[in-house]
XYZ file of C-alpha atoms in Angstrom:
584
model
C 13.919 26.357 -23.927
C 16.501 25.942 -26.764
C 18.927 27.918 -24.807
C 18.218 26.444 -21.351
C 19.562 23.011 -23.538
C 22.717 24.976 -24.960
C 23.821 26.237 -21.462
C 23.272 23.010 -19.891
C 24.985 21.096 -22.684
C 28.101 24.007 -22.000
C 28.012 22.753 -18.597
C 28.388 19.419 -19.549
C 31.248 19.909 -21.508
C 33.034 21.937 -19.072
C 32.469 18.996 -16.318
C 35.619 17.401 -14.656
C 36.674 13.960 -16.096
C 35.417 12.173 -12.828
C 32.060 12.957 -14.307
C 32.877 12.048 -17.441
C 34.258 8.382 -16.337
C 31.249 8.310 -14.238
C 28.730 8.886 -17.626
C 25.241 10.518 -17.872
C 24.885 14.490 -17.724
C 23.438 16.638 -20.719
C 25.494 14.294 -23.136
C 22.850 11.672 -23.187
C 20.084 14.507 -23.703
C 19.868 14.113 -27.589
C 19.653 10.093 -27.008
C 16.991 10.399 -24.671
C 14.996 12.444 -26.560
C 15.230 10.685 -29.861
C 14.312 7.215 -28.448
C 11.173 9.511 -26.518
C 10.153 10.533 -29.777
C 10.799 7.639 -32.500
C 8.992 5.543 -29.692
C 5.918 7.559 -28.942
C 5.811 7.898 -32.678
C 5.243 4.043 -33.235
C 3.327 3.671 -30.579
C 0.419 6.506 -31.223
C 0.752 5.760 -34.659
C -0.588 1.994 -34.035
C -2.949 2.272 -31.122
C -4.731 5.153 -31.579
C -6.219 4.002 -35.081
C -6.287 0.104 -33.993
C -10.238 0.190 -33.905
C -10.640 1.526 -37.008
C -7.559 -1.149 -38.061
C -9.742 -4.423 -36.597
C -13.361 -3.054 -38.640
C -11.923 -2.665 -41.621
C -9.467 -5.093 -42.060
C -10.132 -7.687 -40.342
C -13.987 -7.605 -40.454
C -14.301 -7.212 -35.992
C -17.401 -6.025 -35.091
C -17.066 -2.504 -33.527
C -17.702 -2.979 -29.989
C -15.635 -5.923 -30.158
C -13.249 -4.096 -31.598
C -13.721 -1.033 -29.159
C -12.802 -3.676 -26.055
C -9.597 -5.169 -27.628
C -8.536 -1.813 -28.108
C -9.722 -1.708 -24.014
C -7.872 -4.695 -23.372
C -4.775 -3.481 -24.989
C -4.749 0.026 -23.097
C -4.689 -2.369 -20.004
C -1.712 -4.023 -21.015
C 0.114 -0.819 -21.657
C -0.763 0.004 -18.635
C 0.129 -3.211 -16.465
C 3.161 -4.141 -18.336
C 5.218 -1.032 -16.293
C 4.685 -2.170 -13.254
C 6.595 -5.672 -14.061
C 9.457 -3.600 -16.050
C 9.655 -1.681 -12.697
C 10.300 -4.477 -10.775
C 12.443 -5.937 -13.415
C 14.621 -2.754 -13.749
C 14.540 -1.969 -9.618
C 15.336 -5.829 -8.577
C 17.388 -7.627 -11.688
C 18.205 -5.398 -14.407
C 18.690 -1.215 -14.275
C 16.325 0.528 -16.360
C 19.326 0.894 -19.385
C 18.797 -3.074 -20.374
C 14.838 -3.309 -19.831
C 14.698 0.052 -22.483
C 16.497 -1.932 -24.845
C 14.686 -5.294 -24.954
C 11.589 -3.497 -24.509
C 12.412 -1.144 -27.872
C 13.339 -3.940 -29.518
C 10.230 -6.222 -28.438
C 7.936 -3.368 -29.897
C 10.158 -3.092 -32.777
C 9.150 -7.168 -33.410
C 5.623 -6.325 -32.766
C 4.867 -3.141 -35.124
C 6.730 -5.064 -37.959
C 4.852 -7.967 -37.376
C 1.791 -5.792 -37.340
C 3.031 -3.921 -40.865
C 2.912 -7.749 -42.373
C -0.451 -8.402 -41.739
C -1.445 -4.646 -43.051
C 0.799 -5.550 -46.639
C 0.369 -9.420 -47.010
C -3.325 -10.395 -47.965
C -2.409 -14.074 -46.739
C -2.784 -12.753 -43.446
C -5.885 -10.207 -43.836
C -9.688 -12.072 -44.641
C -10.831 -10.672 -47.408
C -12.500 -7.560 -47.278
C -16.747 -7.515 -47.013
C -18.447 -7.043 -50.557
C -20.374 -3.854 -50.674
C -23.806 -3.368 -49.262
C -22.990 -6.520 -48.058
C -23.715 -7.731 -44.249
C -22.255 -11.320 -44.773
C -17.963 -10.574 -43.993
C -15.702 -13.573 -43.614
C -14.370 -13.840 -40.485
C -10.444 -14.006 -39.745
C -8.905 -17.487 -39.702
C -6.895 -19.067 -36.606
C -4.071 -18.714 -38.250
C -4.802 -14.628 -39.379
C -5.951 -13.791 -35.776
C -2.675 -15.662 -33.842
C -0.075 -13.670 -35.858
C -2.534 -10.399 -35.037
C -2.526 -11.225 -31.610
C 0.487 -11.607 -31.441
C 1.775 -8.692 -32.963
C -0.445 -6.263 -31.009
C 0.327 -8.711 -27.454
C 4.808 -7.305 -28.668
C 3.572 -3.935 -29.300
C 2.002 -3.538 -26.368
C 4.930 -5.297 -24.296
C 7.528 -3.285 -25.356
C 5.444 0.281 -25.611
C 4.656 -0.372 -21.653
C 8.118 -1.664 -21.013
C 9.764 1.941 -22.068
C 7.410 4.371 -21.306
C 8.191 4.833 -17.703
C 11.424 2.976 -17.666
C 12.784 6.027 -20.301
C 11.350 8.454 -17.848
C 13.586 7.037 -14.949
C 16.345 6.764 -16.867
C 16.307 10.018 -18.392
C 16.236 11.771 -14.634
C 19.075 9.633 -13.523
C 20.831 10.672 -15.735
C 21.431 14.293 -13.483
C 22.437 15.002 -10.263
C 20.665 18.326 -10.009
C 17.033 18.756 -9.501
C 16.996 21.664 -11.763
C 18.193 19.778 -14.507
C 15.842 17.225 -13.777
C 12.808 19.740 -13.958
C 14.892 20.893 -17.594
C 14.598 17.375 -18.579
C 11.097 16.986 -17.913
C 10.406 19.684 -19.414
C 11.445 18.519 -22.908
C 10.250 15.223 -21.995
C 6.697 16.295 -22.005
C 6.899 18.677 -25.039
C 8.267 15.760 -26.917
C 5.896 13.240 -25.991
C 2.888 16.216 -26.685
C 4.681 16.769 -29.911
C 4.593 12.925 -31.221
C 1.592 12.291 -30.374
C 0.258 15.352 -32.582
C 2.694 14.089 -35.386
C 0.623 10.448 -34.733
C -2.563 11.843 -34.577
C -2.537 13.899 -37.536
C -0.166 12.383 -40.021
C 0.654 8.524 -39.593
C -3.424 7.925 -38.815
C -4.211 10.385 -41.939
C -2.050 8.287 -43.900
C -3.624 4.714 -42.663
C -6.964 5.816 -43.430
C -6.232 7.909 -46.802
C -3.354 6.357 -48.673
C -2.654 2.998 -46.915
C -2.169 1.374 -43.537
C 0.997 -0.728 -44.647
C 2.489 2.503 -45.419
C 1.330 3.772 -42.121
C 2.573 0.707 -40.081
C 5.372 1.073 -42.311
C 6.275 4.751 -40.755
C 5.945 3.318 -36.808
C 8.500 0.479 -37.953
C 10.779 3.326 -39.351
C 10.792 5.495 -36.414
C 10.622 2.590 -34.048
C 13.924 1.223 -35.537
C 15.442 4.324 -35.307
C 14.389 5.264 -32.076
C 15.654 2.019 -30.957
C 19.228 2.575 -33.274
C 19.945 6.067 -31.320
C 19.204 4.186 -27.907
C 21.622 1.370 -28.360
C 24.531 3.921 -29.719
C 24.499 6.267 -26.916
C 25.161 3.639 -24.376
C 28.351 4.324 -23.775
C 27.377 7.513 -22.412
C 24.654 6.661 -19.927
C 24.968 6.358 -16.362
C 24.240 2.965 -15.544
C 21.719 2.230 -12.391
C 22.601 -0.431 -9.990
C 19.523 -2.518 -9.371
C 18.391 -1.695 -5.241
C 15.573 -4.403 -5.249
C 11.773 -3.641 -4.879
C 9.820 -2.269 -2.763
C 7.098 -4.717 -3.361
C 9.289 -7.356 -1.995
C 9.047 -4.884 1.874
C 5.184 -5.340 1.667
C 5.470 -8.781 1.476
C 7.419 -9.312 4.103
C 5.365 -7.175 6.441
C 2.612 -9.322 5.439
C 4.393 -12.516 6.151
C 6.083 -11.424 9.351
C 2.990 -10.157 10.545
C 0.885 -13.497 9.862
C 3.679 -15.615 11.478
C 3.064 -13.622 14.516
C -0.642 -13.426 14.434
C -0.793 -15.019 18.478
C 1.610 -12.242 19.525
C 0.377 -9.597 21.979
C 0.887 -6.001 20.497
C 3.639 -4.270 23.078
C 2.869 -0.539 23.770
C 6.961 -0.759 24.673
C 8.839 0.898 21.888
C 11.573 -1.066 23.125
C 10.050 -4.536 21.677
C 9.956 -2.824 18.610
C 13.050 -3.357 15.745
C 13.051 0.306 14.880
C 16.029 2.140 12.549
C 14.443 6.054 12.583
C 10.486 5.575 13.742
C 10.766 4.504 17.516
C 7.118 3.273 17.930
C 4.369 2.054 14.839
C 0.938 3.610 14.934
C -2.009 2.329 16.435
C -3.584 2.737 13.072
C -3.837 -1.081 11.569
C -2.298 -2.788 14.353
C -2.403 -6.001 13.692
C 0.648 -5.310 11.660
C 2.722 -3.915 14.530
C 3.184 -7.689 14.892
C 5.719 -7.578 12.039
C 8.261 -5.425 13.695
C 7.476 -6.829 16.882
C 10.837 -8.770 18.287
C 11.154 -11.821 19.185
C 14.115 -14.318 20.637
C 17.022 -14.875 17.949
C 15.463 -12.596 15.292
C 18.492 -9.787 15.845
C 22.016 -10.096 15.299
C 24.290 -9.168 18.302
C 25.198 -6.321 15.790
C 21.551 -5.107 15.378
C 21.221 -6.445 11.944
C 17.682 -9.046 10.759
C 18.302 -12.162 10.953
C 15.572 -13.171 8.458
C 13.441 -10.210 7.029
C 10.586 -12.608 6.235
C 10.304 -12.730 10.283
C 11.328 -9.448 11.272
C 11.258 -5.953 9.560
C 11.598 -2.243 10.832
C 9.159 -0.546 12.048
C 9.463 2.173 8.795
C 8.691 -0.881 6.793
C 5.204 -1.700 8.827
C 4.026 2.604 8.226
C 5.208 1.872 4.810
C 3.121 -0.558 4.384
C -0.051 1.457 6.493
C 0.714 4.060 3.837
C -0.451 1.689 0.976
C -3.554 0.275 3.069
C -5.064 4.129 3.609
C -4.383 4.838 -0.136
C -6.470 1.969 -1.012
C -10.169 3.274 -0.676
C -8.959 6.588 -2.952
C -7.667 3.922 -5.472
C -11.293 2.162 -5.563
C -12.893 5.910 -6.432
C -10.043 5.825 -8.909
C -10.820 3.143 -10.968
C -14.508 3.755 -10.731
C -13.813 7.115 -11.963
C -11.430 6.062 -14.972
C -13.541 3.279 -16.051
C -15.713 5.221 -17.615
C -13.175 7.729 -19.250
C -11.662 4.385 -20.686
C -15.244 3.203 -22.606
C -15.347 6.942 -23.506
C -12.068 6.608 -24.874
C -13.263 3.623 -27.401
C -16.902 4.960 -28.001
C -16.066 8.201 -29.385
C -13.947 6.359 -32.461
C -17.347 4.187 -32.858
C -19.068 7.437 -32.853
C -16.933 9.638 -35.098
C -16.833 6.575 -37.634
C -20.715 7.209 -38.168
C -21.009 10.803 -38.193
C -19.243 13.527 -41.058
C -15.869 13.761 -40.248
C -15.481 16.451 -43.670
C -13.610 19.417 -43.485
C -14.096 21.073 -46.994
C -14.818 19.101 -50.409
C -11.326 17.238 -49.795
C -10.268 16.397 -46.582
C -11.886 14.281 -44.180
C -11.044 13.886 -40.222
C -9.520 10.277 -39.646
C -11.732 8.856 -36.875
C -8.307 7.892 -34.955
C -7.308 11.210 -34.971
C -10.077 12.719 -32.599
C -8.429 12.568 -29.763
C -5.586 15.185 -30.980
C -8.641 17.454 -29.996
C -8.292 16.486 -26.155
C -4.144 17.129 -26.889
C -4.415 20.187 -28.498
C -6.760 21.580 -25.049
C -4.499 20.018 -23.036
C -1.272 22.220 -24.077
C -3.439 25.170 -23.923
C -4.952 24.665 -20.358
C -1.560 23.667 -19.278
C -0.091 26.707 -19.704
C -3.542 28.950 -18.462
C -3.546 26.702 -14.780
C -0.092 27.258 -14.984
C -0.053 30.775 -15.213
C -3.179 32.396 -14.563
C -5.684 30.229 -12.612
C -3.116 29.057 -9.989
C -1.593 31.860 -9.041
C -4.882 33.645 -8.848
C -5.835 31.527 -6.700
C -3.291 31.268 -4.285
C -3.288 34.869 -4.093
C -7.026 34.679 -3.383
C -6.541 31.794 -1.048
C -3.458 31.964 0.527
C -3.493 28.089 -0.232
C -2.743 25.596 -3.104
C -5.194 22.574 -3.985
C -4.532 19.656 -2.014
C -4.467 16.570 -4.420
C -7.787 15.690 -2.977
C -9.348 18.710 -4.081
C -7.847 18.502 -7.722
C -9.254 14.699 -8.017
C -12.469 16.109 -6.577
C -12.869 18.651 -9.334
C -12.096 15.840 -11.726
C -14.518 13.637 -10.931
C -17.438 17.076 -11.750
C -15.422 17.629 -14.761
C -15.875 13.980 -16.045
C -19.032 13.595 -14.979
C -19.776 16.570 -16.826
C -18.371 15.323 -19.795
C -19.906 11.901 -20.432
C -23.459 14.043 -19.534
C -22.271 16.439 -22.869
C -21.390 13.023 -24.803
C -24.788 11.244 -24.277
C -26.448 14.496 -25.055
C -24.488 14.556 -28.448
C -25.205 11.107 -29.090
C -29.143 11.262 -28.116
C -28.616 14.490 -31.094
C -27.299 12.277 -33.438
C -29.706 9.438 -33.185
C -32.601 11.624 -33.577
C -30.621 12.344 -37.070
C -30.731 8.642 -37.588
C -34.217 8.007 -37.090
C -35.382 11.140 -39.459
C -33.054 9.019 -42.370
C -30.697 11.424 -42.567
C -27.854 9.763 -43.911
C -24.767 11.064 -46.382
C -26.089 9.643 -49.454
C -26.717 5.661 -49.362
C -23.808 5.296 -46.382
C -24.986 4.533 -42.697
C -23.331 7.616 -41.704
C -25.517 10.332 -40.075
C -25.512 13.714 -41.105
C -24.545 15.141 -38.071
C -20.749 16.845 -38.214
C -18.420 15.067 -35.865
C -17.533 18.148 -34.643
C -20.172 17.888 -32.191
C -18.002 15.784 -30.351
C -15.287 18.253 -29.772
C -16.851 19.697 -26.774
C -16.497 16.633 -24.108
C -12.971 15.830 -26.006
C -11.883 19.580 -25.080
C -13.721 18.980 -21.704
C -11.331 15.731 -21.100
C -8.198 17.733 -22.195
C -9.203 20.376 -19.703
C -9.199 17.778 -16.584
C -5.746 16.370 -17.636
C -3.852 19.578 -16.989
C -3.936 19.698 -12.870
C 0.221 18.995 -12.162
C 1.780 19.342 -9.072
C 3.116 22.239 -8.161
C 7.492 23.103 -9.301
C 8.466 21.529 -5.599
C 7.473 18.240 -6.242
C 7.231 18.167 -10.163
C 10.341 16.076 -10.656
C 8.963 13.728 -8.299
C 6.072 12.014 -10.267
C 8.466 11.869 -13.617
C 8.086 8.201 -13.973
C 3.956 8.762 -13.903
C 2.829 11.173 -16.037
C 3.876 10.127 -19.505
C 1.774 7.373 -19.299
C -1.104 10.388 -19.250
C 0.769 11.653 -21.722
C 0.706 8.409 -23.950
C -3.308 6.990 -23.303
C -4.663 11.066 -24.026
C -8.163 11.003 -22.573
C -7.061 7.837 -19.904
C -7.001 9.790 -16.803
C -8.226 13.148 -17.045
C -8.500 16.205 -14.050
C -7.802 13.351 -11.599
C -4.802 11.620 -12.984
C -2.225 14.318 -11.475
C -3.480 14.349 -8.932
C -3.773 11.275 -7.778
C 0.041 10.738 -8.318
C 0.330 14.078 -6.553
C -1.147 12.476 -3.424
C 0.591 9.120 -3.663
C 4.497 11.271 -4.091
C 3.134 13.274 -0.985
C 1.646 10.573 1.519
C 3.959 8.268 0.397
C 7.045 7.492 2.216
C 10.451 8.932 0.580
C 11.432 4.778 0.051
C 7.807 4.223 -1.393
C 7.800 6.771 -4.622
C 8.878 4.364 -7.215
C 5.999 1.966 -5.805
C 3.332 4.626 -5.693
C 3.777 4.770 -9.555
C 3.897 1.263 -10.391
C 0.481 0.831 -8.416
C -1.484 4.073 -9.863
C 0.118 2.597 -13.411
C -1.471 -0.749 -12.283
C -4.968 0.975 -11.589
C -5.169 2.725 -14.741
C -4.732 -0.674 -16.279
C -7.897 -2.205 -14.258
C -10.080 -0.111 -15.077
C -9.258 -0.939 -19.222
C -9.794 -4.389 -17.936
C -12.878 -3.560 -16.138
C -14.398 -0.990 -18.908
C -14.551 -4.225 -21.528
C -16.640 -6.033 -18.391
C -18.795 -3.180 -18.049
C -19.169 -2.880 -21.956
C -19.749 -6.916 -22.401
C -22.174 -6.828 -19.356
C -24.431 -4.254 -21.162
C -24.394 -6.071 -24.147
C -25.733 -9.409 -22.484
C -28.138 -7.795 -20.604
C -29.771 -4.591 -22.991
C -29.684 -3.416 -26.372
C -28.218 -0.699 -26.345
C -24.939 -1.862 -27.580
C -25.417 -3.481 -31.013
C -22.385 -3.816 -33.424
C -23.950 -0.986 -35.857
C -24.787 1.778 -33.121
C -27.118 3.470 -35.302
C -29.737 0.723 -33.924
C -28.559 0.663 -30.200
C -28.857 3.645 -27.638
C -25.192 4.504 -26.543
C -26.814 8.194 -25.051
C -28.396 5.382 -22.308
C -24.868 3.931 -21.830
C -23.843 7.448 -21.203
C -26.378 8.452 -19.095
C -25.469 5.416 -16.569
C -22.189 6.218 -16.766
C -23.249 10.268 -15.627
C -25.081 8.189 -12.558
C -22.340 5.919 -11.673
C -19.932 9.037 -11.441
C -22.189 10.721 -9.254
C -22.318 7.684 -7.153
C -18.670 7.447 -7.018
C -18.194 11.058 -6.805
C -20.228 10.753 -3.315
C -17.761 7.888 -2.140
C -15.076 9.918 -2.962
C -16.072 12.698 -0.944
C -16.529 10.016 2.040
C -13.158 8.750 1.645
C -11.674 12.110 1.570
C -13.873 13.184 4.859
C -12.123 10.884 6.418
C -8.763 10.376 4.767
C -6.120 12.522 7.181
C -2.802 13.887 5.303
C 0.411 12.898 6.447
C 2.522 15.249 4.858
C 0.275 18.516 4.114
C 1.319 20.678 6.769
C 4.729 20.623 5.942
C 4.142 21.176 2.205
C 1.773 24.091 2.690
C 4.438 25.976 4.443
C 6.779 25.570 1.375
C 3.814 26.580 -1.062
C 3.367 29.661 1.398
C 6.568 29.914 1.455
C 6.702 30.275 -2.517
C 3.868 31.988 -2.807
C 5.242 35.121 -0.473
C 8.198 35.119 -2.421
């Protein structure tokens, strides 16, 4: 890998000065990188112990602190899909990377005052005491708001750096190159989070722990801001969002019209007639008197548009049921996500007569399977299999095996949970604490189980094409799972070349409901059973599992409808490349 980054870098050097006035190229690699990892840094080293954060030092109970955490995931999650349009429409990704470092920046430091400055903390509960002040107006708004900047500016960069990093190349094999370091970078700071800033938060102190995310934050956002001389600067093309609009719109204004079966009525640039799929929306690129130009040209694209804007637009309608079964599917995974800190904080997280697992840090379990698996699907099961086959897995398939493998794992989860409650109600506790004396390495398996599902990537054809997507699986861990890649694999494929960029912001956007709706789900059960008290010794979180296990089945069953039914645009032709590759 090392030397792949030499020879490129040689290349670089020896490019012609046209290239060199024009910017970007292998120059900007060290930049890239060293925002990548200063920023994941800060992030992980925030988030992923911000449950543990709210109990403990603010005195939140735990499943209200389990769905801010939810809420805050969402946020991530959402906030890309706005820098997208900002960068696409206004800006260029190069300026949104730098407000957004620099927003985050605000917010971690913020968040590093109110770990360091008692002012701003309640203070803490006495011990063996049930009776905890709670947080003042004034304590929660400057918490809030730090964690609201955090948020902002982690989502603003994560798939914004992505972009910017490809465009930075002209090649595609230098964008795979890139890529490639991009996601052993992102891998490698969120083991350095996991393990050492969230072991230093629990064990020595969280201001110096908040005080390492400001430090690599700032300098993450110091190496941006000097390489920008070297960069190549993107010219903002406006967004594609604005296109589905106006079919919408168009279409509407035209509701009366009769659909023509003349491709001649149509305003058409490459496709010469729409489908009859959806046609009510024909309407849109259906002409009418004074909406051309004598040179061929719209007069006003809120009236008229193309007929490649109106299957654009069918594109996102088909994709729609799949995104349902989507965020039924990572709904769950997301309450998973919260529970198992809540769970890990009550079992014994020892290792030796010393050192104790931070309850944050679990999820470096689900990393550490994930760089394994990647690299076994990547060499041995796929190839087996398309030697077996004579195929590849569609993306359908791949989010079909995700949905058993999650469903799988929340059954393992409520089995180690209905294990550890039996522990509870025998008394057996680690001396006078309320923590059971069950390891918490019982919760490994479903962790590893997770980590296994996130590995499914697209195969080396269309890998560079979902580069703005899959950090963010990177960056949540356990968000997304089997499914995630695949998913994005089928959006890049059924998508329209002009609709790429949009197919990320909207599965970005769905991975950010279902935070939203996992902290409904949660507050629903706690209104309406028991099972969800703050101290989930007393409550029955195996049930909440269990319901979970049925729900995926349910959904699992949809999904299979949806994909009975669903018909690929753009299979054929990519099964003759992978056959192609495959003979080769």
């Amino acid at each position: 890998m090392a030397s792949s980054v030499t020879g490129d870098a040689e290349t670089a050097i020896s490019a012609d000065s046209s290239t060199k006035r024009r910017g970007g190229g292998w120059i900007t690699f060290p930049f890239m990188i060293a925002t990548l990892l200063g920023l994941t840094i800060a992030a992980w080293g925030w988030l992923l112990n911000l449950i543990v954060y709210l109990i403990e030092e603010f005195n939140v109970k735990s499943i209200a602190a389990a769905q801010i955490a939810n809420i805050v995931s969402g946020c991530i999650c959402m906030v890309p899909a706005v820098a997208a349009i900002a960068s696409d429409s206004f800006f260029g990704t190069i300026p949104v990377i730098s407000v957004s470092a620099f927003i985050s920046l605000m917010g971690v430091a913020l968040l590093t005052l109110t770990a360091s400055l008692d002012t701003l903390r309640p203070r803490p509960c006495e011990t063996a005491s049930i009776l905890c002040q709670s947080p003042s107006k004034t304590q929660l708004g400057v918490l809030y708001t730090a964690i609201t900047l955090a948020s902002i500016g982690t989502g603003g960069t994560r798939f914004t750096l992505a972009t910017a990093g490809a465009n930075q190349y002209e090649k595609t094999k230098d964008q795979g190159s890139f890529f490639n370091w991009f996601f052993f970078t992102t891998y490698l700071a969120g083991a350095i989070s996991a393990t050492a800033i969230v072991y230093t938060e629990d064990n020595i102190s969280w201001t110096l722990g908040f005080g390492l995310s400001v430090a690599a934050n700032f300098f993450s956002f110091l190496v941006f801001v000097s390489g920008k001389r070297f960069y190549k600067h993107d010219k903002p093309l406006g967004s594609p969002f604005t296109s589905l609009l106006c079919v919408i719109f168009a279409a509407l204004r035209k509701r009366k019209a009769v659909v023509s079966t003349n491709e001649k009525d149509y305003h058409n640039e490459s496709i010469t007639m729409p489908t009859k799929s959806f046609r009510f929306f024909n309407r849109a690129a259906l002409k009418q008197e004074d909406e051309v130009k004598p040179d061929g040209t719209i007069r006003n694209p809120w009236r008229l548009c193309s007929v490649q804007q109106v299957e654009d637009f069918k594109a996102v309608i088909r994709i729609i049921p799949l995104a349902l079964a989507t965020i039924f599917l990572s709904t769950p995974i997301a309450m998973q996500l919260s529970l198992t800190v809540l769970q890990g904080l009550v079992m014994d997280r020892r290792l030796g007569p010393s050192f104790k697992i931070p309850a944050g840090s679990l999820q470096v379990i689900t990393l550490l399977s994930t760089c394994l698996f990647i690299i076994v699907n990547d060499r041995v099961l796929y190839p087996f299999y398309q030697k077996l086959t004579g195929k590849h897995l569609t993306p359908l398939q791949r989010v079909g095996i995700g949905h058993a493998f999650n469903i799988l794992s929340m059954a393992v989860t409520a089995i180690v949970e209905a294990k550890r409650l039996k522990i509870v109600q025998k008394g057996h506790f680690l001396g006078s604490s309320s923590v059971a004396d069950m390891s918490v390495l019982w919760l490994f398996p479903p962790l590893v189980i997770v980590g296994i599902g996130k590995d499914l990537i697209p195969d080396n054809n269309s890998f560079y094409e979902f580069r703005s997507i899959r950090p963010c699986s990177c960056f949540l861990v356990a968000g997304e799972a089997f499914h995630f890649p695949g998913n994005v694999a089928l959006c890049y494929q059924e998508f329209p070349e002009s609709m790429r960029s949009t197919a990320t912001s909207i599965t970005s956007v769905v991975i950010g409901i279902c935070f939203y709706t996992s902290t409904a789900l949660i507050d629903l059960i706690q209104r309406t059973t028991a099972w969800l008290p703050d101290d989930i010794n007393h409550g029955r979180v195996d049930n909440v599992y269990w319901i979970l296990v049925i729900g995926g089945v349910l959904n699992l069953g949809y999904f299979l409808v949806c994909s009975w039914l669903y018909r690929y645009r753009n299979l054929k032709d990519d099964d003759h490349k992978q056959a192609a590759n495959v003979s080769h």
